[in-house]
Amino acid sequence: MDDILAETRSGTAGRIGRRMIWLLLPLLLLLSLTLVIVPVFLIQPFRPQTQRALEISYVLRDWSPLATVIMLVAAFALVVRQWARARRWWRKTLLVVLLLLTFVPAWFARQNHFEWMFNPLRNSAYVKAKDASFVRDSDMVLAVKINNEAVAYPVRLMAYHHVVSDVVGGTPICATY
Amino acid sequence: MKDEETGSWWQQVTGEAIFGPLKGKSLKPAFMDELTFATWKSEQPQGRVLSPDEKIAAKGEYAPPDWEDRMSRVPVATQVSAPTLDQRELVVGITVNNASGAYPVAALQKQNPIIDKLAGTPLVIVLGEDGKSIRAFDRTVEGHEREFFLKPNSAPLRLIDDKGTEWDFTGTALNGTLTGKQLTKIAVLKDYWFDWKTYNPKTTVYTLGER
């Protein structure tokens, strides 16, 4: 009964609006997903990158945390709007599923996924040269000496972490490999 | 690399910010040596060594000891045009006065030390006795260019110049009036040819028999 009343009130425009929502929701989800997937696709290990691709990725990584939340809020508003009108249980389920899926890119935009593969060492620990049993004599090290403080960064560890921040002889350095 | 303060993206090899608020700025390079652990330890017995993260080590995720051999077989993503060397050939990369030179490690293994001049700077490139550690120095001593040779049958490794001064692998003079004097160190980057060529497109390549 309510359904019929609502329909007569808004007429054809309401019907189109309702269909639009079913179109808009997946579209929002798709757009949101695209924002976070494109940088992953453009910056792949063992694939060459162009200046342009990096530029696009940088802009997307910069904006996606905000943009994905805006789209999530918009999706939420659409779901709320559609909720009362969706009479069938499977329509309600679909609304919930679409909304939940929109959370995925919003969460992903907040992850530094590059760090999933390349783990920077946040709390780096050091031992004295004579106690470093984990390095073989023939292993290569990156050696830095500043103001009489000498530090060795074993290449085998650097090949995993890639970036280690340290202070050597009072100078803040970033060792990379 | 990304810094957490401004979110700028930095190019690892050059230390230049390529995107973000600090775009165009460059990090000051810290002098770095790539040595075998044994050579470093003998020179810096009081030094400290980065230790592995226990969790990562337990999972066996750190690079295996033969990692460099394995990497030499990984395909190369960046194609450099008209390669004069194999893409994965290791070179000693040197930049002085904005000029870049690549010295194949294989050439250095055949001819140690390599004597060259790059953009007016006289260089001596030395392979350590471990066969892996590499250093380079400016051959200018007291305002004059000197020639350097490997002192035959010496262990540890010694260089001797055309004036009879002997030098060790750290570039320190061991005899005569120069005793204790240090040759000016030149930064070297042991790199794959494809990578060096990408960041130094105008690099020269040293070939044996050039002199």
CSV table of N, CA and C in Angstrom, one decimal, chain A residues 43 46-48 51-52 54-58 61 112 114-115 119 121-122 124-130 132 134-146 148-164 166-169 173-177, chain B residues 1-2 4 6-9 11-13 18-21 23 27 30-41 43-53 56 59 61-68 71 74-79 88 130 132-135 185 190 192:
chain,number,residue,atom,x,y,z
A,43,ILE,N,52.3,0.5,-10.5
A,43,ILE,CA,53.6,0.3,-9.8
A,43,ILE,C,53.7,-1.2,-9.4
A,46,PHE,N,59.2,-5.5,-10.8
A,46,PHE,CA,59.7,-6.1,-12.0
A,46,PHE,C,59.0,-5.6,-13.3
A,47,ARG,N,58.4,-4.5,-13.2
A,47,ARG,CA,57.8,-3.9,-14.4
A,47,ARG,C,58.3,-2.5,-14.6
A,48,PRO,N,58.6,-2.1,-15.8
A,48,PRO,CA,59.1,-0.7,-15.9
A,48,PRO,C,58.0,0.3,-15.6
A,51,GLN,N,57.3,8.0,-16.2
A,51,GLN,CA,57.1,9.2,-15.3
A,51,GLN,C,55.6,9.5,-15.2
A,52,ARG,N,54.9,9.3,-16.3
A,52,ARG,CA,53.4,9.6,-16.3
A,52,ARG,C,52.7,8.7,-15.4
A,54,LEU,N,53.8,7.1,-12.8
A,54,LEU,CA,54.1,7.4,-11.4
A,54,LEU,C,53.3,8.6,-11.0
A,55,GLU,N,53.2,9.6,-11.9
A,55,GLU,CA,52.5,10.8,-11.6
A,55,GLU,C,51.0,10.5,-11.3
A,56,ILE,N,50.4,9.7,-12.1
A,56,ILE,CA,49.0,9.3,-11.9
A,56,ILE,C,48.9,8.6,-10.6
A,57,SER,N,49.8,7.6,-10.3
A,57,SER,CA,49.7,6.9,-9.1
A,57,SER,C,49.9,7.8,-7.9
A,58,TYR,N,50.8,8.8,-8.0
A,58,TYR,CA,51.0,9.7,-6.9
A,58,TYR,C,49.7,10.4,-6.5
A,61,ARG,N,47.1,8.1,-5.1
A,61,ARG,CA,47.4,7.7,-3.7
A,61,ARG,C,47.1,8.9,-2.8
A,112,ASN,N,49.4,1.2,3.2
A,112,ASN,CA,50.6,1.4,2.3
A,112,ASN,C,50.9,0.0,1.8
A,114,PHE,N,52.5,-0.9,-0.6
A,114,PHE,CA,53.9,-1.1,-1.1
A,114,PHE,C,54.7,-1.8,0.0
A,115,GLU,N,54.3,-1.4,1.3
A,115,GLU,CA,55.0,-1.9,2.4
A,115,GLU,C,54.7,-3.4,2.7
A,119,ASN,N,59.2,-4.4,3.5
A,119,ASN,CA,59.1,-4.1,4.9
A,119,ASN,C,60.2,-3.2,5.4
A,121,LEU,N,62.3,-1.5,8.2
A,121,LEU,CA,62.6,-1.9,9.5
A,121,LEU,C,62.4,-0.7,10.4
A,122,ARG,N,61.3,-0.8,11.2
A,122,ARG,CA,60.9,0.4,12.0
A,122,ARG,C,61.8,0.5,13.3
A,124,SER,N,65.1,-0.6,14.3
A,124,SER,CA,66.3,-1.3,13.9
A,124,SER,C,67.1,-1.6,15.1
A,125,ALA,N,67.7,-2.8,15.2
A,125,ALA,CA,68.6,-3.1,16.3
A,125,ALA,C,70.0,-3.4,15.8
A,126,TYR,N,71.0,-3.2,16.6
A,126,TYR,CA,72.4,-3.4,16.1
A,126,TYR,C,73.2,-4.2,17.1
A,127,VAL,N,74.2,-4.9,16.6
A,127,VAL,CA,75.1,-5.6,17.6
A,127,VAL,C,76.5,-5.2,17.2
A,128,LYS,N,77.4,-5.5,18.1
A,128,LYS,CA,78.8,-5.2,17.9
A,128,LYS,C,79.4,-6.1,16.8
A,129,ALA,N,80.4,-5.6,16.1
A,129,ALA,CA,80.9,-6.3,14.9
A,129,ALA,C,81.3,-7.8,15.3
A,130,LYS,N,81.9,-8.0,16.5
A,130,LYS,CA,82.3,-9.3,16.8
A,130,LYS,C,81.2,-10.3,17.2
A,132,ALA,N,78.2,-10.3,15.6
A,132,ALA,CA,77.3,-10.4,14.4
A,132,ALA,C,77.4,-11.8,13.8
A,134,PHE,N,75.2,-13.6,12.5
A,134,PHE,CA,74.3,-13.8,11.3
A,134,PHE,C,74.8,-13.4,10.0
A,135,VAL,N,76.0,-12.7,10.0
A,135,VAL,CA,76.6,-12.3,8.7
A,135,VAL,C,77.8,-13.2,8.5
A,136,ARG,N,78.0,-13.7,7.3
A,136,ARG,CA,79.1,-14.5,6.9
A,136,ARG,C,80.2,-13.5,6.5
A,137,ASP,N,81.5,-14.0,6.6
A,137,ASP,CA,82.6,-13.1,6.3
A,137,ASP,C,82.5,-12.7,4.8
A,138,SER,N,82.0,-13.5,4.0
A,138,SER,CA,82.0,-13.2,2.5
A,138,SER,C,80.8,-12.4,2.1
A,139,ASP,N,79.8,-12.2,3.1
A,139,ASP,CA,78.6,-11.4,2.8
A,139,ASP,C,79.0,-10.0,2.6
A,140,MET,N,78.3,-9.3,1.6
A,140,MET,CA,78.5,-7.9,1.4
A,140,MET,C,77.8,-7.0,2.4
A,141,VAL,N,78.4,-5.9,2.8
A,141,VAL,CA,77.7,-5.0,3.7
A,141,VAL,C,77.8,-3.6,3.1
A,142,LEU,N,76.9,-2.7,3.4
A,142,LEU,CA,77.0,-1.3,3.1
A,142,LEU,C,77.6,-0.7,4.3
A,143,ALA,N,78.8,0.0,4.1
A,143,ALA,CA,79.5,0.5,5.2
A,143,ALA,C,79.5,2.0,5.2
A,144,VAL,N,79.1,2.6,6.4
A,144,VAL,CA,79.0,4.0,6.5
A,144,VAL,C,79.9,4.4,7.8
A,145,LYS,N,80.7,5.4,7.6
A,145,LYS,CA,81.4,5.9,8.8
A,145,LYS,C,81.3,7.4,8.8
A,146,ILE,N,80.7,7.9,9.9
A,146,ILE,CA,80.6,9.4,10.0
A,146,ILE,C,81.1,9.7,11.5
A,148,ASN,N,83.7,9.1,13.1
A,148,ASN,CA,84.2,7.9,13.8
A,148,ASN,C,83.3,6.9,14.3
A,149,GLU,N,82.0,7.0,13.9
A,149,GLU,CA,81.1,5.9,14.2
A,149,GLU,C,80.9,5.1,12.9
A,150,ALA,N,81.2,3.8,13.0
A,150,ALA,CA,81.1,2.9,11.8
A,150,ALA,C,79.9,2.0,12.0
A,151,VAL,N,79.2,1.9,10.9
A,151,VAL,CA,78.0,1.0,10.9
A,151,VAL,C,78.0,0.2,9.6
A,152,ALA,N,77.7,-1.1,9.7
A,152,ALA,CA,77.5,-2.0,8.5
A,152,ALA,C,76.1,-2.4,8.4
A,153,TYR,N,75.6,-2.3,7.2
A,153,TYR,CA,74.2,-2.8,6.9
A,153,TYR,C,74.3,-4.0,5.9
A,154,PRO,N,74.1,-5.2,6.4
A,154,PRO,CA,74.3,-6.4,5.6
A,154,PRO,C,73.3,-6.3,4.4
A,155,VAL,N,73.9,-6.6,3.2
A,155,VAL,CA,73.1,-6.5,2.0
A,155,VAL,C,71.9,-7.5,2.0
A,156,ARG,N,72.1,-8.6,2.6
A,156,ARG,CA,71.0,-9.6,2.7
A,156,ARG,C,69.8,-9.1,3.5
A,157,LEU,N,70.1,-8.3,4.5
A,157,LEU,CA,69.0,-7.7,5.2
A,157,LEU,C,68.4,-6.5,4.5
A,158,MET,N,69.3,-5.8,3.8
A,158,MET,CA,68.8,-4.6,3.1
A,158,MET,C,68.0,-5.0,1.8
A,159,ALA,N,68.3,-6.2,1.3
A,159,ALA,CA,67.6,-6.6,0.1
A,159,ALA,C,66.1,-7.0,0.5
A,160,TYR,N,65.9,-7.1,1.8
A,160,TYR,CA,64.5,-7.4,2.3
A,160,TYR,C,63.9,-6.1,2.7
A,161,HIS,N,64.6,-5.3,3.5
A,161,HIS,CA,63.9,-4.1,4.1
A,161,HIS,C,64.0,-2.9,3.1
A,162,HIS,N,65.0,-2.8,2.3
A,162,HIS,CA,65.3,-1.8,1.4
A,162,HIS,C,65.6,-0.4,2.0
A,163,VAL,N,64.9,-0.1,3.1
A,163,VAL,CA,65.1,1.3,3.7
A,163,VAL,C,65.3,1.1,5.2
A,164,VAL,N,66.3,1.7,5.7
A,164,VAL,CA,66.6,1.7,7.1
A,164,VAL,C,67.0,3.1,7.5
A,166,ASP,N,68.6,5.7,10.3
A,166,ASP,CA,69.5,5.5,11.4
A,166,ASP,C,70.2,6.9,11.7
A,167,VAL,N,70.8,7.0,12.8
A,167,VAL,CA,71.6,8.2,13.0
A,167,VAL,C,73.1,7.7,13.3
A,168,VAL,N,74.0,8.2,12.4
A,168,VAL,CA,75.4,7.7,12.5
A,168,VAL,C,76.3,9.0,12.7
A,169,GLY,N,77.0,8.9,13.8
A,169,GLY,CA,77.9,10.0,14.2
A,169,GLY,C,77.1,11.4,14.2
A,173,ILE,N,70.7,9.5,8.8
A,173,ILE,CA,70.8,8.9,7.4
A,173,ILE,C,69.7,8.0,7.1
A,174,CYS,N,69.5,7.7,5.8
A,174,CYS,CA,68.6,6.7,5.4
A,174,CYS,C,69.4,5.8,4.5
A,175,ALA,N,69.6,4.6,4.9
A,175,ALA,CA,70.3,3.6,4.1
A,175,ALA,C,69.3,2.9,3.2
A,176,THR,N,69.6,2.8,1.9
A,176,THR,CA,68.6,2.2,1.0
A,176,THR,C,69.4,1.2,0.1
A,177,TYR,N,68.7,0.2,-0.3
A,177,TYR,CA,69.2,-0.8,-1.3
A,177,TYR,C,68.2,-1.2,-2.3
B,1,MET,N,61.0,5.7,-2.5
B,1,MET,CA,60.8,5.7,-1.0
B,1,MET,C,59.9,6.9,-0.8
B,2,LYS,N,59.1,6.8,0.3
B,2,LYS,CA,58.2,7.8,0.7
B,2,LYS,C,58.6,8.3,2.1
B,4,GLU,N,57.4,10.0,5.7
B,4,GLU,CA,56.2,10.0,6.4
B,4,GLU,C,55.7,11.4,6.8
B,6,THR,N,56.1,14.4,4.9
B,6,THR,CA,55.4,15.2,3.8
B,6,THR,C,54.8,14.3,2.8
B,7,GLY,N,55.0,13.0,2.8
B,7,GLY,CA,54.5,12.1,1.8
B,7,GLY,C,55.1,12.2,0.4
B,8,SER,N,56.3,12.9,0.3
B,8,SER,CA,56.9,13.0,-1.0
B,8,SER,C,57.5,11.6,-1.3
B,9,TRP,N,57.6,11.4,-2.6
B,9,TRP,CA,58.3,10.2,-3.1
B,9,TRP,C,59.7,10.5,-3.6
B,11,GLN,N,63.4,9.2,-5.2
B,11,GLN,CA,64.1,8.2,-6.0
B,11,GLN,C,65.3,7.6,-5.2
B,12,GLN,N,65.3,6.3,-5.1
B,12,GLN,CA,66.3,5.6,-4.3
B,12,GLN,C,67.7,5.9,-4.8
B,13,VAL,N,68.0,5.8,-6.1
B,13,VAL,CA,69.3,5.8,-6.6
B,13,VAL,C,69.9,7.2,-6.5
B,18,ILE,N,60.8,13.1,-6.5
B,18,ILE,CA,60.2,13.2,-7.8
B,18,ILE,C,58.8,13.6,-7.8
B,19,PHE,N,58.1,13.4,-6.7
B,19,PHE,CA,56.7,13.8,-6.5
B,19,PHE,C,56.4,14.3,-5.1
B,20,GLY,N,55.4,15.2,-5.0
B,20,GLY,CA,55.0,15.6,-3.7
B,20,GLY,C,55.6,17.0,-3.3
B,21,PRO,N,55.3,17.4,-2.1
B,21,PRO,CA,55.7,18.8,-1.7
B,21,PRO,C,57.2,19.1,-1.8
B,23,LYS,N,59.2,18.0,-4.1
B,23,LYS,CA,59.7,17.7,-5.5
B,23,LYS,C,60.8,18.6,-5.9
B,27,LEU,N,68.4,14.7,-1.4
B,27,LEU,CA,69.0,14.3,-0.1
B,27,LEU,C,70.5,14.4,-0.4
B,30,ALA,N,75.4,10.4,1.6
B,30,ALA,CA,76.4,10.0,2.7
B,30,ALA,C,77.4,9.1,2.1
B,31,PHE,N,78.7,9.3,2.3
B,31,PHE,CA,79.7,8.4,1.7
B,31,PHE,C,79.5,7.0,2.2
B,32,MET,N,79.5,6.0,1.2
B,32,MET,CA,79.2,4.6,1.6
B,32,MET,C,80.2,3.7,0.8
B,33,ASP,N,80.5,2.7,1.5
B,33,ASP,CA,81.4,1.6,0.9
B,33,ASP,C,80.6,0.3,0.8
B,34,GLU,N,80.8,-0.4,-0.2
B,34,GLU,CA,80.2,-1.7,-0.3
B,34,GLU,C,81.4,-2.7,-0.2
B,35,LEU,N,81.4,-3.4,1.0
B,35,LEU,CA,82.6,-4.3,1.3
B,35,LEU,C,82.1,-5.6,1.7
B,36,THR,N,83.0,-6.6,1.8
B,36,THR,CA,82.6,-7.8,2.4
B,36,THR,C,82.7,-7.6,3.9
B,37,PHE,N,81.9,-8.4,4.6
B,37,PHE,CA,81.8,-8.2,6.1
B,37,PHE,C,83.2,-8.4,6.7
B,38,ALA,N,84.0,-9.4,6.2
B,38,ALA,CA,85.3,-9.6,6.8
B,38,ALA,C,86.2,-8.4,6.6
B,39,THR,N,86.2,-7.8,5.5
B,39,THR,CA,87.0,-6.6,5.2
B,39,THR,C,86.6,-5.4,6.1
B,40,TRP,N,85.3,-5.2,6.2
B,40,TRP,CA,84.8,-4.1,7.1
B,40,TRP,C,85.1,-4.4,8.5
B,41,LYS,N,85.0,-5.6,9.0
B,41,LYS,CA,85.2,-5.9,10.4
B,41,LYS,C,86.7,-5.7,10.7
B,43,GLU,N,88.6,-3.6,9.4
B,43,GLU,CA,88.9,-2.1,9.5
B,43,GLU,C,88.2,-1.4,10.6
B,44,GLN,N,87.0,-2.0,11.0
B,44,GLN,CA,86.1,-1.3,12.0
B,44,GLN,C,85.7,-2.3,13.1
B,45,PRO,N,86.7,-2.8,13.9
B,45,PRO,CA,86.3,-3.8,14.9
B,45,PRO,C,85.3,-3.3,15.9
B,46,GLN,N,85.3,-1.9,16.1
B,46,GLN,CA,84.4,-1.4,17.1
B,46,GLN,C,83.0,-1.0,16.5
B,47,GLY,N,82.8,-1.3,15.2
B,47,GLY,CA,81.6,-0.8,14.6
B,47,GLY,C,80.4,-1.6,15.0
B,48,ARG,N,79.2,-1.2,14.6
B,48,ARG,CA,78.0,-1.9,14.9
B,48,ARG,C,77.3,-2.4,13.6
B,49,VAL,N,76.6,-3.5,13.7
B,49,VAL,CA,76.0,-4.1,12.6
B,49,VAL,C,74.5,-4.2,12.7
B,50,LEU,N,73.8,-3.9,11.7
B,50,LEU,CA,72.3,-4.0,11.7
B,50,LEU,C,72.0,-5.5,11.9
B,51,SER,N,71.1,-5.8,12.9
B,51,SER,CA,70.7,-7.2,13.1
B,51,SER,C,69.4,-7.5,12.5
B,52,PRO,N,69.2,-8.7,12.2
B,52,PRO,CA,67.9,-9.1,11.6
B,52,PRO,C,66.7,-9.0,12.5
B,53,ASP,N,65.6,-8.8,11.9
B,53,ASP,CA,64.3,-8.8,12.7
B,53,ASP,C,64.0,-10.3,12.9
B,56,ILE,N,61.1,-12.0,11.0
B,56,ILE,CA,61.4,-12.2,9.6
B,56,ILE,C,62.4,-13.3,9.4
B,59,LYS,N,60.9,-16.7,9.8
B,59,LYS,CA,60.1,-17.1,8.6
B,59,LYS,C,61.0,-17.4,7.4
B,61,GLU,N,62.6,-15.3,5.5
B,61,GLU,CA,62.3,-14.4,4.4
B,61,GLU,C,63.5,-13.5,4.0
B,62,TYR,N,64.5,-13.5,4.7
B,62,TYR,CA,65.7,-12.7,4.3
B,62,TYR,C,66.4,-13.4,3.1
B,63,ALA,N,67.1,-12.5,2.4
B,63,ALA,CA,67.8,-13.0,1.2
B,63,ALA,C,68.8,-14.1,1.5
B,64,PRO,N,68.8,-15.2,0.8
B,64,PRO,CA,69.8,-16.3,1.0
B,64,PRO,C,71.2,-15.9,0.7
B,65,PRO,N,72.2,-16.6,1.2
B,65,PRO,CA,73.6,-16.2,1.0
B,65,PRO,C,73.9,-16.1,-0.5
B,66,ASP,N,73.3,-16.9,-1.4
B,66,ASP,CA,73.6,-16.9,-2.8
B,66,ASP,C,72.7,-15.9,-3.6
B,67,TRP,N,72.2,-15.0,-2.8
B,67,TRP,CA,71.2,-14.0,-3.4
B,67,TRP,C,71.7,-13.3,-4.6
B,68,GLU,N,73.0,-12.8,-4.6
B,68,GLU,CA,73.5,-12.1,-5.7
B,68,GLU,C,73.5,-12.9,-7.0
B,71,MET,N,69.9,-13.2,-8.2
B,71,MET,CA,69.5,-11.9,-8.8
B,71,MET,C,70.0,-11.7,-10.2
B,74,VAL,N,67.6,-12.8,-12.7
B,74,VAL,CA,66.2,-12.3,-12.8
B,74,VAL,C,66.1,-11.4,-14.0
B,75,PRO,N,65.0,-11.5,-14.8
B,75,PRO,CA,64.9,-10.7,-16.0
B,75,PRO,C,64.8,-9.2,-15.7
B,76,VAL,N,65.3,-8.4,-16.6
B,76,VAL,CA,65.4,-6.9,-16.4
B,76,VAL,C,64.1,-6.3,-16.9
B,77,ALA,N,63.6,-5.3,-16.1
B,77,ALA,CA,62.3,-4.6,-16.5
B,77,ALA,C,62.6,-3.5,-17.5
B,78,THR,N,63.7,-2.7,-17.2
B,78,THR,CA,64.0,-1.5,-17.9
B,78,THR,C,64.9,-1.9,-19.1
B,79,GLN,N,64.5,-1.7,-20.3
B,79,GLN,CA,65.4,-2.0,-21.4
B,79,GLN,C,66.2,-0.8,-21.7
B,88,ARG,N,72.6,-7.5,-16.9
B,88,ARG,CA,72.8,-7.8,-15.5
B,88,ARG,C,74.3,-7.7,-15.1
B,130,ASP,N,89.5,-9.7,-0.9
B,130,ASP,CA,88.4,-10.7,-0.8
B,130,ASP,C,87.7,-10.9,-2.2
B,132,LYS,N,85.7,-9.0,-3.7
B,132,LYS,CA,84.4,-8.4,-3.8
B,132,LYS,C,84.3,-7.0,-3.4
B,133,SER,N,85.1,-6.6,-2.4
B,133,SER,CA,85.1,-5.2,-1.9
B,133,SER,C,85.8,-4.3,-3.0
B,134,ILE,N,85.2,-3.2,-3.2
B,134,ILE,CA,85.8,-2.3,-4.3
B,134,ILE,C,85.8,-0.8,-3.7
B,135,ARG,N,87.0,-0.2,-3.9
B,135,ARG,CA,87.1,1.2,-3.5
B,135,ARG,C,87.7,2.0,-4.7
B,185,LYS,N,88.8,9.8,-1.0
B,185,LYS,CA,87.9,8.7,-1.5
B,185,LYS,C,86.9,9.1,-2.5
B,190,LYS,N,78.2,0.0,-6.7
B,190,LYS,CA,78.2,-1.3,-7.5
B,190,LYS,C,76.8,-1.5,-7.9
B,192,TYR,N,74.0,-2.9,-11.3
B,192,TYR,CA,73.8,-3.6,-12.6
B,192,TYR,C,73.9,-2.6,-13.7
